[in-house]
Short mmCIF file of C-alpha atoms and ligand atoms in Angstrom, two decimals:
data_model
loop_
_atom_site.label_atom_id
_atom_site.label_comp_id
_atom_site.label_asym_id
_atom_site.label_seq_id
_atom_site.Cartn_x
_atom_site.Cartn_y
_atom_site.Cartn_z
CA UNK A 224 35.85 4.34 -4.43
CA UNK A 225 32.73 3.40 -7.14
CA UNK A 226 29.49 1.64 -5.73
CA UNK A 227 28.72 -1.84 -6.54
CA UNK A 228 25.34 -0.79 -7.19
CA UNK A 229 24.40 2.16 -8.69
CA UNK A 230 21.34 3.40 -9.28
CA UNK A 231 20.22 5.44 -12.23
CA UNK A 232 20.28 9.48 -12.43
CA UNK A 233 17.10 10.58 -10.81
CA UNK A 234 16.15 7.75 -8.98
CA UNK A 235 13.61 8.92 -6.34
CA UNK A 236 14.05 7.47 -3.06
CA UNK A 237 11.30 8.06 -0.15
CA UNK A 238 9.37 6.29 2.36
CA UNK A 239 6.07 5.68 3.35
CA UNK A 240 2.77 6.07 5.48
CA UNK A 241 -0.55 5.79 6.07
CA UNK A 242 -3.00 8.32 7.86
CA UNK A 243 -4.84 5.89 10.20
CA UNK A 244 -1.47 4.26 11.05
CA UNK A 245 0.47 7.27 12.62
CA UNK A 246 -1.63 10.46 12.74
CA UNK A 247 -3.66 9.58 16.14
CA UNK A 248 -6.05 12.59 16.77
CA UNK A 249 -8.92 10.51 15.92
CA UNK A 250 -11.44 13.17 16.77
CA UNK A 251 -9.72 16.14 16.72
CA UNK A 252 -10.92 19.42 15.04
CA UNK A 253 -14.40 17.78 13.89
CA UNK A 254 -12.69 14.50 12.10
CA UNK A 255 -15.53 11.55 11.49
CA UNK A 256 -15.19 8.50 12.57
CA UNK A 257 -13.48 6.07 10.29
CA UNK A 258 -13.96 2.07 9.49
CA UNK A 259 -10.93 1.51 11.62
CA UNK A 260 -11.67 3.72 14.71
CA UNK A 261 -15.16 1.24 14.83
CA UNK A 262 -13.06 -1.52 14.11
CA UNK A 263 -10.44 -1.05 16.85
CA UNK A 264 -12.73 -0.12 19.30
CA UNK A 265 -14.63 -3.69 18.70
CA UNK A 266 -13.69 -6.07 21.41
CA UNK A 267 -11.19 -8.49 19.75
CA UNK A 268 -10.58 -7.35 16.40
CA UNK A 269 -6.81 -6.37 17.24
CA UNK A 270 -4.05 -8.39 18.60
CA UNK A 271 -2.74 -6.24 21.22
CA UNK A 272 -6.52 -4.67 21.86
CA UNK A 273 -4.89 -1.39 21.10
CA UNK A 274 -6.16 1.36 18.31
CA UNK A 275 -4.90 4.44 16.14
CA UNK A 276 -6.26 6.86 18.33
CA UNK A 277 -2.73 8.11 19.47
CA UNK A 278 -0.68 5.91 16.96
CA UNK A 279 2.34 8.03 16.56
CA UNK A 280 0.45 11.71 17.22
CA UNK A 281 1.97 12.20 14.06
CA UNK A 282 -1.05 15.09 13.46
CA UNK A 283 0.46 16.93 16.33
CA UNK A 284 4.03 16.40 15.70
CA UNK A 285 4.10 16.45 12.04
CA UNK A 286 6.56 19.45 11.34
CA UNK A 287 9.18 17.53 13.80
CA UNK A 288 8.50 14.46 11.82
CA UNK A 289 9.38 16.35 8.52
CA UNK A 290 12.43 17.62 9.86
CA UNK A 291 13.51 14.09 10.68
CA UNK A 292 12.50 12.90 6.65
CA UNK A 293 14.49 16.04 5.88
CA UNK A 294 17.35 14.88 7.95
CA UNK A 295 17.35 11.80 6.36
CA UNK A 296 17.82 13.07 3.26
CA UNK A 297 14.18 11.69 1.39
CA UNK A 298 13.39 13.19 -1.27
CA UNK A 299 10.15 12.43 -1.66
CA UNK A 300 6.93 11.16 1.04
CA UNK A 301 4.10 9.09 0.36
CA UNK A 302 1.48 9.17 2.44
CA UNK A 303 -2.40 9.01 2.85
CA UNK A 304 -5.18 11.50 3.72
CA UNK A 305 -7.68 10.53 6.09
CA UNK A 306 -10.85 10.42 3.93
CA UNK A 307 -13.47 11.66 7.08
CA UNK A 308 -10.99 13.98 8.64
CA UNK A 309 -11.79 16.20 5.47
CA UNK A 310 -15.23 15.08 5.05
CA UNK A 311 -16.53 13.71 8.47
CA UNK A 312 -19.17 12.09 6.75
CA UNK A 313 -17.50 11.24 3.66
CA UNK A 314 -19.41 13.87 1.74
CA UNK A 315 -19.13 17.59 1.22
CA UNK A 316 -19.39 19.89 2.84
CA UNK A 317 -15.66 19.51 4.27
CA UNK A 318 -14.31 20.48 7.31
CA UNK A 319 -11.54 22.86 6.64
CA UNK A 320 -9.33 22.29 9.66
CA UNK A 321 -8.88 18.58 8.53
CA UNK A 322 -7.97 19.88 4.92
CA UNK A 323 -5.78 22.34 6.48
CA UNK A 324 -3.80 19.83 8.23
CA UNK A 325 -2.78 18.32 4.59
CA UNK A 326 -2.03 21.54 3.58
CA UNK A 327 0.40 22.92 5.94
CA UNK A 328 1.87 18.80 5.27
CA UNK A 329 2.59 19.61 1.61
CA UNK A 330 4.32 23.43 2.41
CA UNK A 331 6.47 21.48 5.23
CA UNK A 332 7.45 19.15 2.43
CA UNK A 333 8.19 21.41 -0.11
CA UNK A 334 10.12 23.84 1.86
CA UNK A 335 12.27 20.83 2.56
CA UNK A 336 12.01 19.78 -0.95
CA UNK A 337 10.56 16.65 -0.49
CA UNK A 338 8.11 15.75 -3.20
CA UNK A 339 4.99 14.86 -1.84
CA UNK A 340 3.21 11.93 -2.81
CA UNK A 341 -0.28 11.50 -2.10
CA UNK A 342 -2.22 8.49 -1.43
CA UNK A 343 -6.03 9.18 -1.50
CA UNK A 344 -7.55 5.47 0.03
CA UNK A 345 -5.49 3.57 2.61
CA UNK A 346 -8.49 1.86 4.28
CA UNK A 347 -10.00 4.36 6.52
CA UNK A 348 -13.13 5.07 5.14
CA UNK A 349 -15.63 7.12 6.74
CA UNK A 350 -18.06 4.88 9.12
CA UNK A 351 -20.98 6.97 7.72
CA UNK A 352 -20.57 5.47 4.11
CA UNK A 353 -20.05 1.91 5.39
CA UNK A 354 -23.71 2.16 6.93
CA UNK A 355 -24.90 2.45 3.41
CA UNK A 356 -22.74 -0.39 2.51
CA UNK A 357 -19.31 0.97 1.96
CA UNK A 358 -17.62 -0.06 -0.97
CA UNK A 359 -19.53 -3.30 -1.53
CA UNK A 360 -22.13 -0.24 -2.40
CA UNK A 361 -21.88 1.33 -5.58
CA UNK A 362 -22.52 5.09 -4.20
CA UNK A 363 -19.23 4.69 -2.35
CA UNK A 364 -17.44 5.02 -5.31
CA UNK A 365 -19.38 8.18 -6.60
CA UNK A 366 -18.35 9.59 -3.32
CA UNK A 367 -14.65 8.86 -3.54
CA UNK A 368 -14.97 10.55 -6.88
CA UNK A 369 -16.41 14.02 -5.14
CA UNK A 370 -13.61 13.55 -2.34
CA UNK A 371 -10.66 13.20 -4.92
CA UNK A 372 -12.09 16.31 -6.18
CA UNK A 373 -12.44 18.46 -3.13
CA UNK A 374 -8.59 17.29 -2.44
CA UNK A 375 -7.31 17.88 -5.40
CA UNK A 376 -8.82 21.56 -6.13
CA UNK A 377 -7.09 22.21 -2.60
CA UNK A 378 -3.59 20.60 -3.10
CA UNK A 379 -3.41 20.08 -7.08
CA UNK A 380 -1.11 23.22 -7.51
CA UNK A 381 1.51 21.82 -5.26
CA UNK A 382 1.51 18.45 -5.40
CA UNK A 383 1.98 16.84 -8.61
CA UNK A 384 2.18 12.91 -8.10
CA UNK A 385 -1.53 11.43 -6.67
CA UNK A 386 -2.16 7.24 -6.08
CA UNK A 387 -5.60 6.67 -5.83
CA UNK A 388 -6.08 3.45 -3.81
CA UNK A 389 -3.44 1.56 -1.89
CA UNK A 390 -3.81 -2.20 -1.79
CA UNK A 391 -7.26 -2.40 -3.21
CA UNK A 392 -7.07 -6.44 -3.07
CA UNK A 393 -6.68 -5.94 0.97
CA UNK A 394 -9.32 -3.47 1.32
CA UNK A 395 -11.61 -5.56 -0.58
CA UNK A 396 -10.81 -9.40 0.32
CA UNK A 397 -9.55 -8.35 4.00
CA UNK A 398 -12.31 -5.96 4.55
CA UNK A 399 -15.03 -7.66 3.14
CA UNK A 400 -13.78 -11.34 2.47
CA UNK A 401 -11.97 -12.95 5.66
CA UNK A 402 -13.01 -10.02 7.83
CA UNK A 403 -9.45 -9.69 9.22
CA UNK A 404 -9.64 -6.26 8.36
CA UNK A 405 -12.24 -3.06 8.96
CA UNK A 406 -15.19 -3.36 8.33
CA UNK A 407 -14.56 -7.28 9.39
CA UNK A 408 -16.84 -8.90 7.07
CA UNK A 409 -16.94 -12.24 6.28
CA UNK A 410 -18.55 -12.58 2.36
CA UNK A 411 -16.85 -13.44 -0.74
CA UNK A 412 -19.64 -12.01 -2.63
CA UNK A 413 -19.11 -8.38 -1.16
CA UNK A 414 -15.82 -8.39 -1.25
CA UNK A 415 -15.89 -8.95 -5.13
CA UNK A 416 -18.58 -5.99 -5.06
CA UNK A 417 -15.93 -3.93 -3.26
CA UNK A 418 -13.03 -4.71 -5.76
CA UNK A 419 -15.39 -3.64 -8.82
CA UNK A 420 -16.24 -0.01 -6.84
CA UNK A 421 -12.85 0.38 -5.78
CA UNK A 422 -11.44 -0.06 -9.43
CA UNK A 423 -14.34 1.96 -10.93
CA UNK A 424 -13.84 4.93 -7.87
CA UNK A 425 -9.89 4.97 -9.30
CA UNK A 426 -11.39 5.50 -12.64
CA UNK A 427 -13.68 8.21 -11.99
CA UNK A 428 -11.18 9.66 -10.13
CA UNK A 429 -7.92 9.68 -12.51
CA UNK A 430 -9.83 12.54 -14.96
CA UNK A 431 -10.80 14.70 -11.90
CA UNK A 432 -7.53 14.81 -10.40
CA UNK A 433 -5.72 15.70 -13.80
CA UNK A 434 -8.30 18.51 -14.08
CA UNK A 435 -7.90 20.09 -11.00
CA UNK A 436 -3.88 19.50 -10.95
CA UNK A 437 -2.03 20.32 -14.10
CA UNK A 438 0.35 18.36 -14.80
CA UNK A 439 0.04 15.85 -12.38
CA UNK A 440 1.29 11.94 -12.55
CA UNK A 441 -1.83 10.10 -11.63
CA UNK A 442 -1.31 6.12 -10.79
CA UNK A 443 -2.57 3.57 -8.41
CA UNK A 444 -0.57 1.01 -5.99
CA UNK A 445 -1.35 -2.49 -5.67
CA UNK A 446 -0.17 -5.32 -3.63
CA UNK A 447 1.34 -7.89 -5.85
CA UNK A 448 3.15 -10.93 -5.32
CA UNK A 449 4.89 -13.19 -7.74
CA UNK A 450 3.18 -16.75 -7.56
CA UNK A 451 5.38 -19.87 -8.23
CA UNK A 452 4.35 -23.14 -8.52
CA UNK A 453 5.50 -25.68 -5.87
CA UNK A 454 6.03 -28.24 -8.12
CA UNK A 455 5.53 -28.77 -12.00
CA UNK A 456 2.25 -31.31 -11.41
CA UNK A 457 -0.41 -29.98 -13.45
CA UNK A 458 -2.13 -29.62 -10.15
CA UNK A 459 0.31 -27.09 -8.66
CA UNK A 460 0.69 -24.83 -12.03
CA UNK A 461 -3.18 -25.18 -11.56
CA UNK A 462 -3.07 -23.46 -7.95
CA UNK A 463 -0.42 -21.07 -9.26
CA UNK A 464 -2.55 -19.91 -11.93
CA UNK A 465 -5.42 -19.20 -9.40
CA UNK A 466 -2.94 -17.74 -7.13
CA UNK A 467 -2.05 -15.45 -9.45
CA UNK A 468 -5.38 -14.63 -10.72
CA UNK A 469 -6.98 -14.02 -7.32
CA UNK A 470 -3.81 -11.77 -6.11
CA UNK A 471 -2.66 -9.89 -9.23
CA UNK A 472 -4.42 -10.48 -12.26
CA UNK A 473 -7.88 -9.67 -10.83
CA UNK A 474 -6.53 -5.89 -10.65
CA UNK A 475 -4.17 -5.90 -13.62
CA UNK A 476 -6.02 -7.29 -16.03
CA UNK A 477 -8.89 -4.34 -16.00
CA UNK A 478 -6.47 -1.84 -15.02
CA UNK A 479 -4.60 -2.79 -18.32
CA UNK A 480 -8.01 -2.75 -20.46
CA UNK A 481 -8.26 -6.55 -20.45
CA UNK A 482 -11.55 -6.64 -18.79
CA UNK A 483 -11.35 -9.35 -15.68
CA UNK A 484 -9.61 -12.34 -16.40
CA UNK A 485 -12.26 -15.10 -17.54
CA UNK A 486 -10.78 -18.15 -16.01
CA UNK A 487 -11.55 -16.18 -12.17
CA UNK A 488 -15.01 -14.80 -13.58
CA UNK A 489 -15.48 -18.59 -14.20
CA UNK A 490 -14.17 -19.82 -11.11
CA UNK A 491 -16.15 -16.96 -9.09
CA UNK A 492 -19.42 -17.63 -10.69
CA UNK A 493 -18.88 -21.24 -9.94
CA UNK A 494 -18.31 -20.69 -6.10
CA UNK A 495 -21.50 -18.35 -6.45
CA UNK A 496 -19.89 -15.07 -5.58
CA UNK A 497 -20.27 -13.30 -8.86
CA UNK A 498 -23.83 -12.25 -9.69
CA UNK A 499 -24.59 -11.70 -13.64
CA UNK A 500 -22.16 -9.68 -15.17
CA UNK A 501 -24.80 -7.13 -15.59
CA UNK A 502 -25.78 -6.69 -12.23
CA UNK A 503 -22.23 -5.71 -11.05
CA UNK A 504 -20.38 -4.54 -14.12
CA UNK A 505 -22.67 -1.79 -15.57
CA UNK A 506 -21.82 -0.45 -19.11
CA UNK A 507 -18.49 1.72 -19.30
CA UNK A 508 -17.33 0.59 -16.09
CA UNK A 509 -14.62 -1.09 -17.77
CA UNK A 510 -13.41 1.58 -20.21
CA UNK A 511 -13.29 3.91 -17.15
CA UNK A 512 -11.24 1.52 -15.48
CA UNK A 513 -9.11 0.97 -17.60
CA UNK A 514 -8.43 4.94 -18.20
CA UNK A 515 -4.55 5.25 -18.83
CA UNK A 516 -2.76 6.59 -16.36
CA UNK A 517 1.31 7.31 -15.83
CA UNK A 518 2.43 4.88 -12.92
CA UNK A 519 1.52 1.98 -11.32
CA UNK A 520 2.77 1.71 -7.72
CA UNK A 521 3.73 -1.93 -6.48
CA UNK A 522 3.85 -2.73 -2.41
CA UNK A 523 5.76 -5.95 -2.67
CA UNK A 524 7.27 -8.25 0.80
CA UNK A 525 7.51 -12.09 -0.11
CA UNK A 526 6.49 -14.09 -2.83
CA UNK A 527 3.66 -16.75 -2.90
CA UNK A 528 4.38 -20.55 -3.56
CA UNK A 529 1.20 -22.39 -4.80
CA UNK A 530 0.41 -25.92 -4.10
CA UNK A 531 -2.82 -27.90 -4.54
CA UNK A 532 -2.86 -29.39 -1.13
CA UNK A 533 -5.54 -31.82 -2.24
CA UNK A 534 -3.69 -33.63 -5.10
CA UNK A 535 -1.69 -36.46 -3.95
CA UNK A 536 2.03 -37.93 -5.52
CA UNK A 537 3.35 -34.42 -6.29
CA UNK A 538 5.95 -33.88 -4.01
CA UNK A 539 6.73 -29.80 -3.69
CA UNK A 540 9.93 -29.33 -5.74
CA UNK A 541 9.59 -25.27 -4.46
CA UNK A 542 9.38 -24.65 -0.61
CA UNK A 543 9.72 -21.53 1.30
CA UNK A 544 13.61 -20.83 2.37
CA UNK A 545 13.72 -20.78 6.13
CA UNK A 546 14.33 -16.93 6.29
CA UNK A 547 11.18 -15.30 7.47
CA UNK A 548 10.37 -11.84 8.69
CA UNK A 549 8.40 -11.36 12.22
CA UNK A 550 5.21 -10.91 10.08
CA UNK A 551 5.73 -14.56 9.28
CA UNK A 552 6.72 -13.13 5.57
CA UNK A 553 8.94 -15.37 3.39
CA UNK A 554 12.37 -12.77 2.65
CA UNK A 555 12.36 -13.49 -1.44
CA UNK A 556 14.00 -10.45 -3.18
CA UNK A 557 14.47 -12.70 -6.40
CA UNK A 558 10.36 -12.88 -6.01
CA UNK A 559 10.45 -9.07 -6.59
CA UNK A 560 12.89 -8.72 -9.23
CA UNK A 561 10.27 -11.58 -11.17
CA UNK A 562 7.41 -9.63 -10.59
CA UNK A 563 8.89 -6.42 -11.81
CA UNK A 564 10.04 -8.18 -15.08
CA UNK A 565 6.73 -9.88 -15.49
CA UNK A 566 4.95 -6.35 -15.19
CA UNK A 567 6.99 -5.27 -18.09
CA UNK A 568 6.80 -7.94 -20.21
CA UNK A 569 2.88 -8.69 -19.86
CA UNK A 570 1.53 -5.51 -19.26
CA UNK A 571 4.02 -2.70 -20.85
CA UNK A 572 3.29 -0.39 -17.82
CA UNK A 573 5.32 3.06 -18.53
CA UNK A 574 6.25 3.77 -15.29
CA UNK A 575 6.87 1.96 -12.05
CA UNK A 576 7.44 3.15 -8.44
CA UNK A 577 8.29 0.42 -5.51
CA UNK A 578 5.69 2.30 -3.60
CA UNK A 579 6.29 -0.13 -0.25
CA UNK A 580 8.80 -2.52 0.77
CA UNK A 581 10.21 -3.05 4.18
CA UNK A 582 10.62 -5.72 6.67
CA UNK A 583 8.93 -6.27 10.66
CA UNK A 584 11.93 -7.04 12.80
CA UNK A 585 11.19 -5.68 16.76
CA UNK A 586 14.95 -4.80 17.63
CA UNK A 587 14.78 -1.34 20.56
CA UNK A 588 17.02 0.83 21.58
CA UNK A 589 19.93 -1.22 23.75
CA UNK A 590 21.63 0.69 26.54
CA UNK A 591 23.22 3.67 24.95
CA UNK A 592 20.08 4.22 23.09
CA UNK A 593 21.14 2.79 19.80
CA UNK A 594 19.20 0.73 17.53
CA UNK A 595 20.69 -1.89 15.90
CA UNK A 596 18.80 -3.71 13.07
CA UNK A 597 21.11 -5.44 10.86
CA UNK A 598 18.41 -7.76 9.97
CA UNK A 599 16.25 -4.78 8.29
CA UNK A 600 19.59 -3.40 6.92
CA UNK A 601 19.77 -6.90 5.04
CA UNK A 602 16.75 -7.40 3.53
CA UNK A 603 16.57 -3.50 2.32
CA UNK A 604 20.02 -4.26 0.76
CA UNK A 605 18.61 -7.54 -0.63
CA UNK A 606 15.38 -6.32 -1.87
CA UNK A 607 17.37 -3.22 -3.69
CA UNK A 608 19.83 -5.56 -5.30
CA UNK A 609 16.67 -7.37 -6.80
CA UNK A 610 15.34 -4.19 -8.12
CA UNK A 611 18.47 -3.37 -9.38
CA UNK A 612 18.93 -5.94 -11.42
CA UNK A 613 15.29 -5.61 -12.79
CA UNK A 614 16.21 -1.97 -13.76
CA UNK A 615 19.01 -2.71 -15.36
CA UNK A 616 16.47 -5.17 -17.47
CA UNK A 617 15.41 -2.88 -18.41
CA UNK A 618 12.03 -2.43 -16.29
CA UNK A 619 11.15 1.22 -16.07
CA UNK A 620 11.03 1.65 -12.19
CA UNK A 621 11.60 5.03 -11.15
CA UNK A 622 11.65 5.48 -7.50
CA UNK A 623 11.60 2.86 -4.07
CA UNK A 624 9.42 4.24 -0.82
CA UNK A 625 10.47 2.19 1.96
CA UNK A 626 7.73 0.84 4.12
CA UNK A 627 7.97 2.32 6.71
CA UNK A 628 9.21 6.01 8.17
CA UNK A 629 8.73 5.01 11.40
CA UNK A 630 7.35 2.26 13.58
CA UNK A 631 3.34 2.46 13.29
CA UNK A 632 -0.03 0.82 14.05
CA UNK A 633 0.18 -2.40 11.76
CA UNK A 634 -3.69 -2.81 11.63
CA UNK A 635 -4.90 -6.34 13.31
CA UNK A 636 -1.41 -6.71 14.91
CA UNK A 637 -1.61 -3.55 16.81
CA UNK A 638 1.81 -2.11 17.86
CA UNK A 639 3.53 -5.32 17.96
CA UNK A 640 5.05 -5.53 14.84
CA UNK A 641 7.94 -2.69 14.02
CA UNK A 642 8.19 -1.81 10.04
CA UNK A 643 10.01 1.57 10.74
CA UNK A 644 13.27 2.53 9.88
CA UNK A 645 12.50 4.96 12.39
CA UNK A 646 11.84 3.82 16.19
CA UNK A 647 8.93 5.20 17.54
CA UNK A 648 8.91 4.81 21.82
CA UNK A 649 5.03 4.53 22.36
CA UNK A 650 5.23 6.04 25.65
CA UNK A 651 7.27 8.91 24.92
CA UNK A 652 6.29 9.57 21.44
CA UNK A 653 10.48 10.09 20.94
CA UNK A 654 11.50 8.79 17.50
CA UNK A 655 14.65 7.18 17.05
CA UNK A 656 16.42 6.36 13.71
CA UNK A 657 17.51 2.93 13.72
CA UNK A 658 21.06 1.83 12.13
CA UNK A 659 18.34 0.66 8.91
CA UNK A 660 17.53 4.56 8.44
CA UNK A 661 21.52 5.84 8.46
CA UNK A 662 22.10 3.37 6.08
CA UNK A 663 19.38 4.40 3.91
CA UNK A 664 20.28 7.91 4.22
CA UNK A 665 23.34 6.94 2.92
CA UNK A 666 22.27 4.76 0.37
CA UNK A 667 20.42 7.95 -1.12
CA UNK A 668 23.24 10.29 -0.72
CA UNK A 669 25.21 7.87 -2.91
CA UNK A 670 22.32 5.95 -5.00
CA UNK A 671 23.26 3.31 -4.35
CA UNK A 672 25.82 1.81 -2.00
O1 IFM B 841 1.31 -1.53 7.06
C1 IFM B 841 0.74 -2.39 5.94
C2 IFM B 841 0.39 -1.41 5.00
O2 IFM B 841 -0.50 -0.52 5.38
C3 IFM B 841 -0.04 -1.56 3.48
N1 IFM B 841 0.99 -2.70 2.99
C4 IFM B 841 1.29 -3.34 4.01
C5 IFM B 841 2.06 -2.85 4.89
C6 IFM B 841 2.41 -4.11 6.09
O3 IFM B 841 1.80 -4.90 6.34
#
């Protein structure tokens, strides 16, 4: 029987995690404190008062986790490095025990034929750098470049896929803007400074990684959402334009050589959040940020519907559907298809990966130890169907990483949200593949379904 959905030959199938969310071992072997250690240890910041101190204890259970990946048939594994595990104070000297952990992880993966995709920064900034202003300070971008140099020198002979940053929008606007993430600062001016320094550090790190890792593919991962106006009224169209600028174009435009979007610069200036350009954006910065990259990583979970709530007499013609994950995010696979088409048409990106996509549903083991999570399987099937449509339409999307390999610490939500295709029992740390993991294994085997 032939498959109904067949991906192109060579399409890469993987799963993703991040250091703070799974590793635990927050003080082991000379690791320094991160902003997430500090933040989660501050009462009131995490919904269930938990932290990543132990998390999935992946630091100690790593070989078993890699064996599990092999068992699921994964072809690639996207993970992030804990900067303070490697550079406890954010800068050299490095901590060899920390680097050795990732060295062993890489070797373990390669021995099982799983391609490592390294993300350098997935939000766990060394606390020592936050004391100097964190991402709001330009010196953090310099420190990041040194960090990229240290790790790509060590791992660049074997790791050939590098992602500088994960979701700089979240790091900047939730870390420094609304304060829901570490370091918990609520100041839009700092958030905008952080966004520029995150992008700048990307631009500076790319050539360093290339130098240390010949033949490497280097990119960045953005969280992007297709934005739809709630109606065709002028007010809602304006709201959609603004939301798209805030979420998407603020990062895409400078990365693809278009400078920061003029409409957003104008708005942020009017709001008093952006200083005169020369103070923040220095000569050469925009050229550095627009360094050519090999791919863009796209993290997508839902769509955005924009509405101008202040405008009267414009009833919405587009409303969210009634299907939400336990994060409260609307299930909207067509949003991912439209996003991919838009990226292809507007930015002509040479190569794309979905570096995260998945759903939080809380199903646990039944009396037989089986985890039936049909909603997650349906979610994945619908989103993969949408991705397939985009590929058929000519979008150069070459791989997919499910979020997440296993249940883990979901930031300000703690352990209450479960995104894994593998269940983690946080009492025993036992890992149990859910039904969706078995289904995903068969998708990988057949390159479709
Ligand atoms: O868990 C996060 C991940 O760290 C970044 N992208 C979104 C996921 C789900 O919220």
